[in-house]
Amino acid sequence: MLADSVETMVKDEQESSNRPDNTAFTQQRLPAWQPMLSAGIVIPGFVLIGLAFIGIGVALFVTSQGIQVLEIDYTGVEQKSPCFRCANSNEKNCVCNLEFSIDRLLKGPVFFYYGLTNYFQNYRRYGVSKDDNQLSGDLDYFQSPSDTCSPYEYDNNVPIVPCGSIANSMFNDTFKLYQTVNGVKKQVPLDGKGIAWWSDYNIKYRNPSVTPLKNAFNGTVKPIFWSKPAYELDPTDSTNNGFINQDFLVWMRRAALPDFRKLYRRITHEDYKEGLPAGNYSLEISYNYPVLSFDGRKKVVFSNVSWMGGKNEFLGIAYLVIGSLCVFMSIVMLIVYAKFKFPEED
């Protein structure tokens, strides 16, 4: 009996020690509030939300309609295409000229993009095929690239810098734009500064602290499909070379969808500050990037932007559809409520 009493006392003490304090918080006695969703709240709520979405949708759609976009395919599949000869994989250092006209002012600032289709930059093995330590300027990884770069890790047992599939497949077509004025071609200046994300240029990618930059690449080779090494990407601007080259940074930020476009240049020169005037133009293309092997297409895009960004009709339509559904559902709920509830209240 004594043993049973002792055991009972021990159990009581253990239960007391494990019991939460007798406070409003631990005993869940805090005041609470939850909405009572009556018809008088839900129906007007749906109407207000629907009207708000419709208003936003109209604003987005009208704004998108006002954005000007000029797209020109230059893949060269069709025989009548000026780039048909260049599409042949045996052609090297091929240049083609694309003539086009603008019937009214393409308001500035004008953004110049290149576009690719059927190109899956979101493929997992492609996306991880790079060495972040190497791209941040760590010289140790120049001589010993990460195995994630495979199969573009070494070339004849010499380390590749920058290594990996993404860097190796960098877009390398180049463009020069001319406006024909009174029968004379006038080159349109293209601004390539600041086209990459600020975080990529200032934080994510860094060049080694070696002067001259070329010395940091001793004992390495350029990517297999590159025509020149990273430290010579921009011969006109020494600060735009290596891993902080603007075109390189734009390419390294992968696209989420197989059909995409990437910013190539901006047209902001004083003569074209207001945009590209109506007239005849010629685009000189150094055709280097092969796309026919994977049934891809190449295009150039000239576009301006608005407060909502580039042209995107889907966003405005989506808001209009959701807003209309909310208003429609509020009407349905009102009819149901009036038919089944009002008589009972009377």
Short mmCIF file of C-alpha atoms in Angstrom, two decimals:
data_model
loop_
_atom_site.label_atom_id
_atom_site.label_comp_id
_atom_site.label_asym_id
_atom_site.label_seq_id
_atom_site.Cartn_x
_atom_site.Cartn_y
_atom_site.Cartn_z
CA MET A 1 0.00 0.00 0.00
CA LEU A 2 2.79 2.40 0.91
CA ALA A 3 4.54 1.65 -2.35
CA ASP A 4 1.33 2.37 -4.30
CA SER A 5 0.89 5.70 -2.51
CA VAL A 6 4.46 6.72 -3.28
CA GLU A 7 4.03 5.77 -6.93
CA THR A 8 0.80 7.77 -7.15
CA MET A 9 2.48 10.82 -5.62
CA VAL A 10 5.36 10.59 -8.11
CA LYS A 11 2.94 10.42 -11.04
CA ASP A 12 1.01 13.44 -9.74
CA GLU A 13 4.24 15.45 -9.42
CA GLN A 14 5.29 14.51 -12.96
CA GLU A 15 1.91 15.52 -14.37
CA SER A 16 2.05 18.82 -12.48
CA SER A 17 5.54 19.57 -13.81
CA ASN A 18 4.47 18.85 -17.41
CA ARG A 19 1.26 20.86 -17.17
CA PRO A 20 1.35 24.27 -18.95
CA ASP A 21 1.03 27.39 -16.85
CA ASN A 22 -2.48 28.52 -16.11
CA THR A 23 -2.34 31.59 -18.37
CA ALA A 24 -4.67 32.82 -21.08
CA PHE A 25 -2.03 32.15 -23.75
CA THR A 26 -1.01 28.59 -22.75
CA GLN A 27 -4.59 27.58 -21.97
CA GLN A 28 -5.87 29.12 -25.22
CA ARG A 29 -8.25 31.57 -23.58
CA LEU A 30 -7.15 34.60 -25.62
CA PRO A 31 -9.93 36.63 -27.25
CA ALA A 32 -10.47 35.60 -30.86
CA TRP A 33 -12.26 37.05 -33.87
CA GLN A 34 -13.46 35.45 -37.04
CA PRO A 35 -15.63 36.97 -39.76
CA MET A 36 -19.22 35.88 -40.12
CA LEU A 37 -19.52 35.48 -43.86
CA SER A 38 -23.09 36.49 -44.49
CA ALA A 39 -24.59 37.26 -47.89
CA GLY A 40 -24.52 40.96 -47.04
CA ILE A 41 -20.72 40.80 -46.82
CA VAL A 42 -19.78 38.23 -49.46
CA ILE A 43 -21.88 39.55 -52.36
CA PRO A 44 -20.73 43.20 -52.12
CA GLY A 45 -17.18 41.91 -51.55
CA PHE A 46 -17.27 39.93 -54.78
CA VAL A 47 -18.67 42.96 -56.64
CA LEU A 48 -15.93 45.28 -55.34
CA ILE A 49 -13.15 42.79 -56.07
CA GLY A 50 -14.54 42.15 -59.55
CA LEU A 51 -14.79 45.85 -60.37
CA ALA A 52 -11.25 46.45 -59.09
CA PHE A 53 -9.87 43.61 -61.23
CA ILE A 54 -11.78 44.83 -64.28
CA GLY A 55 -10.39 48.33 -63.81
CA ILE A 56 -6.83 47.07 -63.48
CA GLY A 57 -7.35 44.73 -66.45
CA VAL A 58 -8.59 47.55 -68.68
CA ALA A 59 -5.61 49.72 -67.71
CA LEU A 60 -3.12 46.91 -68.37
CA PHE A 61 -4.72 45.91 -71.68
CA VAL A 62 -4.95 49.47 -73.03
CA THR A 63 -1.35 50.16 -71.98
CA SER A 64 -0.14 46.95 -73.62
CA GLN A 65 -1.93 47.85 -76.83
CA GLY A 66 -0.01 51.12 -76.92
CA ILE A 67 3.40 49.42 -76.85
CA GLN A 68 5.04 49.17 -80.27
CA VAL A 69 6.83 45.96 -81.25
CA LEU A 70 8.65 45.13 -84.48
CA GLU A 71 9.76 41.50 -84.85
CA ILE A 72 11.84 40.23 -87.78
CA ASP A 73 12.85 36.59 -88.27
CA TYR A 74 16.32 36.12 -89.76
CA THR A 75 16.83 32.36 -89.35
CA GLY A 76 17.29 32.00 -93.08
CA VAL A 77 15.15 28.90 -93.63
CA GLU A 78 13.25 30.36 -96.59
CA GLN A 79 15.20 30.67 -99.84
CA LYS A 80 14.07 34.26 -100.30
CA SER A 81 15.52 35.22 -96.92
CA PRO A 82 18.65 37.39 -97.14
CA CYS A 83 20.25 35.10 -94.53
CA PHE A 84 19.49 31.84 -96.38
CA ARG A 85 23.11 31.44 -97.45
CA CYS A 86 24.36 32.02 -93.92
CA ALA A 87 22.08 29.34 -92.46
CA ASN A 88 24.31 26.74 -94.12
CA SER A 89 26.48 25.30 -91.36
CA ASN A 90 29.47 25.22 -93.71
CA GLU A 91 29.46 29.00 -94.12
CA LYS A 92 31.95 30.74 -91.85
CA ASN A 93 32.09 34.44 -90.94
CA CYS A 94 28.93 35.00 -92.95
CA VAL A 95 27.30 38.45 -93.02
CA CYS A 96 23.77 39.15 -94.24
CA ASN A 97 21.79 42.38 -94.52
CA LEU A 98 18.18 42.59 -93.48
CA GLU A 99 16.26 45.47 -95.05
CA PHE A 100 13.09 46.72 -93.38
CA SER A 101 11.05 49.89 -93.03
CA ILE A 102 9.17 51.64 -90.25
CA ASP A 103 5.97 53.44 -91.29
CA ARG A 104 5.70 55.64 -88.18
CA LEU A 105 7.85 56.76 -85.29
CA LEU A 106 8.86 53.92 -82.99
CA LYS A 107 8.81 55.93 -79.78
CA GLY A 108 11.88 55.86 -77.58
CA PRO A 109 13.58 54.66 -75.64
CA VAL A 110 13.80 51.72 -78.04
CA PHE A 111 15.06 48.37 -76.79
CA PHE A 112 16.78 46.00 -79.20
CA TYR A 113 16.43 42.28 -78.39
CA TYR A 114 17.50 39.02 -80.00
CA GLY A 115 15.09 36.11 -79.72
CA LEU A 116 15.43 32.32 -79.86
CA THR A 117 12.75 29.65 -80.09
CA ASN A 118 12.74 25.97 -79.10
CA TYR A 119 15.79 26.59 -76.88
CA PHE A 120 15.44 25.00 -73.45
CA GLN A 121 17.68 26.99 -71.13
CA ASN A 122 15.62 25.65 -68.22
CA TYR A 123 16.87 22.08 -68.75
CA ARG A 124 18.28 20.99 -65.39
CA ARG A 125 21.62 19.59 -66.51
CA TYR A 126 22.18 22.62 -68.70
CA GLY A 127 21.31 24.99 -65.85
CA VAL A 128 23.80 23.52 -63.36
CA SER A 129 26.60 23.25 -65.93
CA LYS A 130 28.72 26.12 -64.60
CA ASP A 131 31.20 26.83 -61.81
CA ASP A 132 29.97 29.62 -59.52
CA ASN A 133 33.33 29.79 -57.72
CA GLN A 134 35.12 30.25 -61.02
CA LEU A 135 32.66 32.92 -62.13
CA SER A 136 33.17 34.81 -58.87
CA GLY A 137 36.88 35.20 -59.71
CA ASP A 138 38.39 32.44 -57.55
CA LEU A 139 41.67 31.55 -59.28
CA ASP A 140 41.85 28.12 -57.62
CA TYR A 141 38.89 27.02 -59.74
CA PHE A 142 40.52 28.29 -62.91
CA GLN A 143 42.92 25.35 -62.78
CA SER A 144 40.46 22.88 -61.23
CA PRO A 145 36.95 23.53 -62.59
CA SER A 146 33.97 21.96 -60.85
CA ASP A 147 32.77 18.63 -62.24
CA THR A 148 29.34 20.25 -62.70
CA CYS A 149 30.80 21.82 -65.86
CA SER A 150 31.11 18.42 -67.55
CA PRO A 151 31.43 17.83 -70.50
CA TYR A 152 32.85 21.33 -71.00
CA GLU A 153 35.29 21.10 -68.12
CA TYR A 154 38.57 20.44 -69.95
CA ASP A 155 39.75 20.68 -73.53
CA ASN A 156 42.64 18.27 -74.16
CA ASN A 157 43.27 18.18 -70.39
CA VAL A 158 43.52 21.98 -70.24
CA PRO A 159 40.90 23.68 -68.02
CA ILE A 160 38.21 25.69 -69.78
CA VAL A 161 37.44 29.16 -68.40
CA PRO A 162 34.58 29.89 -68.16
CA CYS A 163 33.52 26.26 -68.08
CA GLY A 164 30.13 24.66 -68.54
CA SER A 165 27.36 24.35 -71.11
CA ILE A 166 25.78 27.75 -70.48
CA ALA A 167 28.95 29.71 -71.14
CA ASN A 168 29.94 27.45 -74.03
CA SER A 169 26.63 28.10 -75.82
CA MET A 170 26.74 31.90 -75.47
CA PHE A 171 24.87 33.72 -78.24
CA ASN A 172 27.42 35.28 -80.60
CA ASP A 173 25.53 36.89 -83.48
CA THR A 174 26.35 40.60 -83.71
CA PHE A 175 24.36 43.42 -85.27
CA LYS A 176 24.85 46.87 -86.78
CA LEU A 177 21.83 49.05 -87.55
CA TYR A 178 21.77 51.64 -90.32
CA GLN A 179 19.16 54.19 -91.33
CA THR A 180 18.98 55.12 -95.00
CA VAL A 181 18.72 58.91 -95.32
CA ASN A 182 18.67 60.42 -98.83
CA GLY A 183 20.28 57.29 -100.21
CA VAL A 184 23.10 57.34 -97.64
CA LYS A 185 23.43 54.82 -94.83
CA LYS A 186 23.70 56.39 -91.39
CA GLN A 187 24.73 54.08 -88.54
CA VAL A 188 22.40 54.07 -85.56
CA PRO A 189 24.43 54.03 -82.29
CA LEU A 190 23.61 51.07 -80.06
CA ASP A 191 24.15 51.39 -76.31
CA GLY A 192 25.29 48.19 -74.61
CA LYS A 193 25.97 49.58 -71.14
CA GLY A 194 23.80 48.56 -68.21
CA ILE A 195 21.79 45.92 -70.08
CA ALA A 196 22.53 43.24 -67.44
CA TRP A 197 21.05 42.98 -63.96
CA TRP A 198 22.82 45.19 -61.41
CA SER A 199 23.14 42.27 -58.97
CA ASP A 200 24.84 40.12 -61.62
CA TYR A 201 27.33 42.84 -62.54
CA ASN A 202 28.18 43.99 -59.03
CA ILE A 203 27.70 40.93 -56.81
CA LYS A 204 27.23 37.56 -58.47
CA TYR A 205 29.97 37.68 -61.12
CA ARG A 206 33.45 39.08 -60.49
CA ASN A 207 36.74 39.16 -62.37
CA PRO A 208 39.95 38.03 -60.65
CA SER A 209 41.98 40.81 -59.04
CA VAL A 210 44.79 40.40 -61.56
CA THR A 211 46.22 43.09 -63.83
CA PRO A 212 46.24 42.73 -66.75
CA LEU A 213 43.18 40.47 -66.78
CA LYS A 214 44.75 38.29 -69.47
CA ASN A 215 47.32 36.95 -66.97
CA ALA A 216 44.56 35.43 -64.82
CA PHE A 217 43.71 33.10 -67.72
CA ASN A 218 47.23 31.68 -68.12
CA GLY A 219 47.15 27.91 -68.39
CA THR A 220 43.51 27.83 -69.47
CA VAL A 221 41.63 27.77 -72.77
CA LYS A 222 38.49 29.48 -73.99
CA PRO A 223 35.18 27.61 -74.32
CA ILE A 224 35.15 25.31 -77.34
CA PHE A 225 32.53 27.24 -79.33
CA TRP A 226 33.94 30.69 -78.59
CA SER A 227 35.93 32.59 -81.20
CA LYS A 228 37.92 34.57 -78.62
CA PRO A 229 38.75 34.31 -74.90
CA ALA A 230 36.77 35.99 -72.13
CA TYR A 231 39.31 38.78 -71.63
CA GLU A 232 38.85 39.90 -75.26
CA LEU A 233 35.04 39.91 -75.49
CA ASP A 234 34.94 43.70 -75.92
CA PRO A 235 38.06 45.13 -77.59
CA THR A 236 36.61 48.67 -77.42
CA ASP A 237 36.10 48.77 -73.63
CA SER A 238 38.59 47.12 -71.26
CA THR A 239 36.13 47.36 -68.36
CA ASN A 240 33.61 45.24 -70.26
CA ASN A 241 35.64 42.05 -70.43
CA GLY A 242 35.86 38.80 -68.53
CA PHE A 243 32.96 37.61 -66.42
CA ILE A 244 31.41 41.08 -66.14
CA ASN A 245 30.91 41.50 -69.88
CA GLN A 246 27.35 42.73 -70.36
CA ASP A 247 26.43 40.31 -73.15
CA PHE A 248 27.89 37.41 -71.16
CA LEU A 249 25.87 38.38 -68.08
CA VAL A 250 22.65 38.65 -70.08
CA TRP A 251 23.19 35.18 -71.54
CA MET A 252 24.09 33.58 -68.20
CA ARG A 253 20.72 34.60 -66.72
CA ARG A 254 18.70 31.67 -68.06
CA ALA A 255 15.23 31.96 -69.56
CA ALA A 256 12.34 30.05 -68.01
CA LEU A 257 10.56 29.23 -71.29
CA PRO A 258 11.84 27.71 -74.55
CA ASP A 259 10.82 30.77 -76.60
CA PHE A 260 12.52 33.86 -75.23
CA ARG A 261 14.22 37.09 -76.05
CA LYS A 262 17.18 38.77 -74.39
CA LEU A 263 18.20 42.41 -74.37
CA TYR A 264 21.00 43.16 -76.83
CA ARG A 265 21.20 46.95 -76.91
CA ARG A 266 19.32 50.17 -76.20
CA ILE A 267 18.85 52.98 -78.69
CA THR A 268 19.22 56.16 -76.65
CA HIS A 269 21.58 58.34 -78.71
CA GLU A 270 20.62 62.01 -78.95
CA ASP A 271 19.60 61.73 -82.62
CA TYR A 272 17.32 58.83 -81.70
CA LYS A 273 16.32 59.86 -78.20
CA GLU A 274 12.71 60.24 -79.30
CA GLY A 275 12.83 56.85 -81.00
CA LEU A 276 13.40 55.41 -84.47
CA PRO A 277 11.84 57.74 -87.05
CA ALA A 278 9.82 56.41 -89.96
CA GLY A 279 11.99 55.37 -92.86
CA ASN A 280 14.12 52.62 -94.33
CA TYR A 281 16.64 50.67 -92.29
CA SER A 282 19.26 48.01 -92.83
CA LEU A 283 20.44 45.54 -90.20
CA GLU A 284 23.88 44.07 -90.81
CA ILE A 285 24.05 40.65 -89.14
CA SER A 286 27.19 38.66 -88.43
CA TYR A 287 25.53 35.24 -88.62
CA ASN A 288 27.38 32.87 -86.29
CA TYR A 289 24.88 31.12 -84.03
CA PRO A 290 23.48 27.80 -85.36
CA VAL A 291 19.86 26.97 -84.54
CA LEU A 292 18.61 24.69 -87.33
CA SER A 293 20.13 21.60 -85.67
CA PHE A 294 17.46 21.79 -82.94
CA ASP A 295 14.67 23.25 -85.14
CA GLY A 296 15.11 26.66 -83.58
CA ARG A 297 14.47 30.11 -84.99
CA LYS A 298 16.23 33.45 -84.58
CA LYS A 299 14.69 36.90 -84.62
CA VAL A 300 15.39 40.50 -83.74
CA VAL A 301 12.88 42.59 -81.84
CA PHE A 302 12.61 46.37 -81.57
CA SER A 303 10.26 47.50 -78.84
CA ASN A 304 9.52 50.27 -76.39
CA VAL A 305 8.16 49.83 -72.88
CA SER A 306 5.64 51.37 -70.50
CA TRP A 307 5.12 51.55 -66.75
CA MET A 308 4.01 47.89 -66.86
CA GLY A 309 7.09 46.73 -68.79
CA GLY A 310 7.00 45.18 -72.24
CA LYS A 311 3.99 44.18 -74.32
CA ASN A 312 1.92 41.59 -72.45
CA GLU A 313 -1.74 41.30 -73.38
CA PHE A 314 -2.21 38.13 -71.33
CA LEU A 315 -1.91 39.94 -68.00
CA GLY A 316 -4.67 42.41 -68.84
CA ILE A 317 -6.93 39.67 -70.22
CA ALA A 318 -6.37 37.56 -67.09
CA TYR A 319 -7.45 40.43 -64.83
CA LEU A 320 -10.53 41.06 -66.99
CA VAL A 321 -11.53 37.38 -66.91
CA ILE A 322 -11.12 37.06 -63.14
CA GLY A 323 -12.94 40.33 -62.52
CA SER A 324 -15.82 39.33 -64.79
CA LEU A 325 -16.10 35.95 -63.05
CA CYS A 326 -16.29 37.68 -59.65
CA VAL A 327 -19.09 39.98 -60.82
CA PHE A 328 -20.91 37.07 -62.46
CA MET A 329 -20.66 34.95 -59.29
CA SER A 330 -21.96 37.85 -57.18
CA ILE A 331 -25.02 38.07 -59.43
CA VAL A 332 -25.57 34.30 -59.16
CA MET A 333 -25.25 34.43 -55.36
CA LEU A 334 -27.65 37.39 -55.20
CA ILE A 335 -30.27 35.47 -57.21
CA VAL A 336 -29.88 32.38 -55.04
CA TYR A 337 -30.03 34.43 -51.85
CA ALA A 338 -33.10 36.35 -52.99
CA LYS A 339 -34.92 33.17 -53.99
CA PHE A 340 -34.21 31.07 -50.90
CA LYS A 341 -33.60 33.55 -48.09
CA PHE A 342 -35.80 36.61 -48.52
CA PRO A 343 -39.11 34.73 -48.03
CA GLU A 344 -37.86 33.23 -44.78
CA GLU A 345 -36.93 36.67 -43.42
CA ASP A 346 -40.41 37.98 -44.26
#
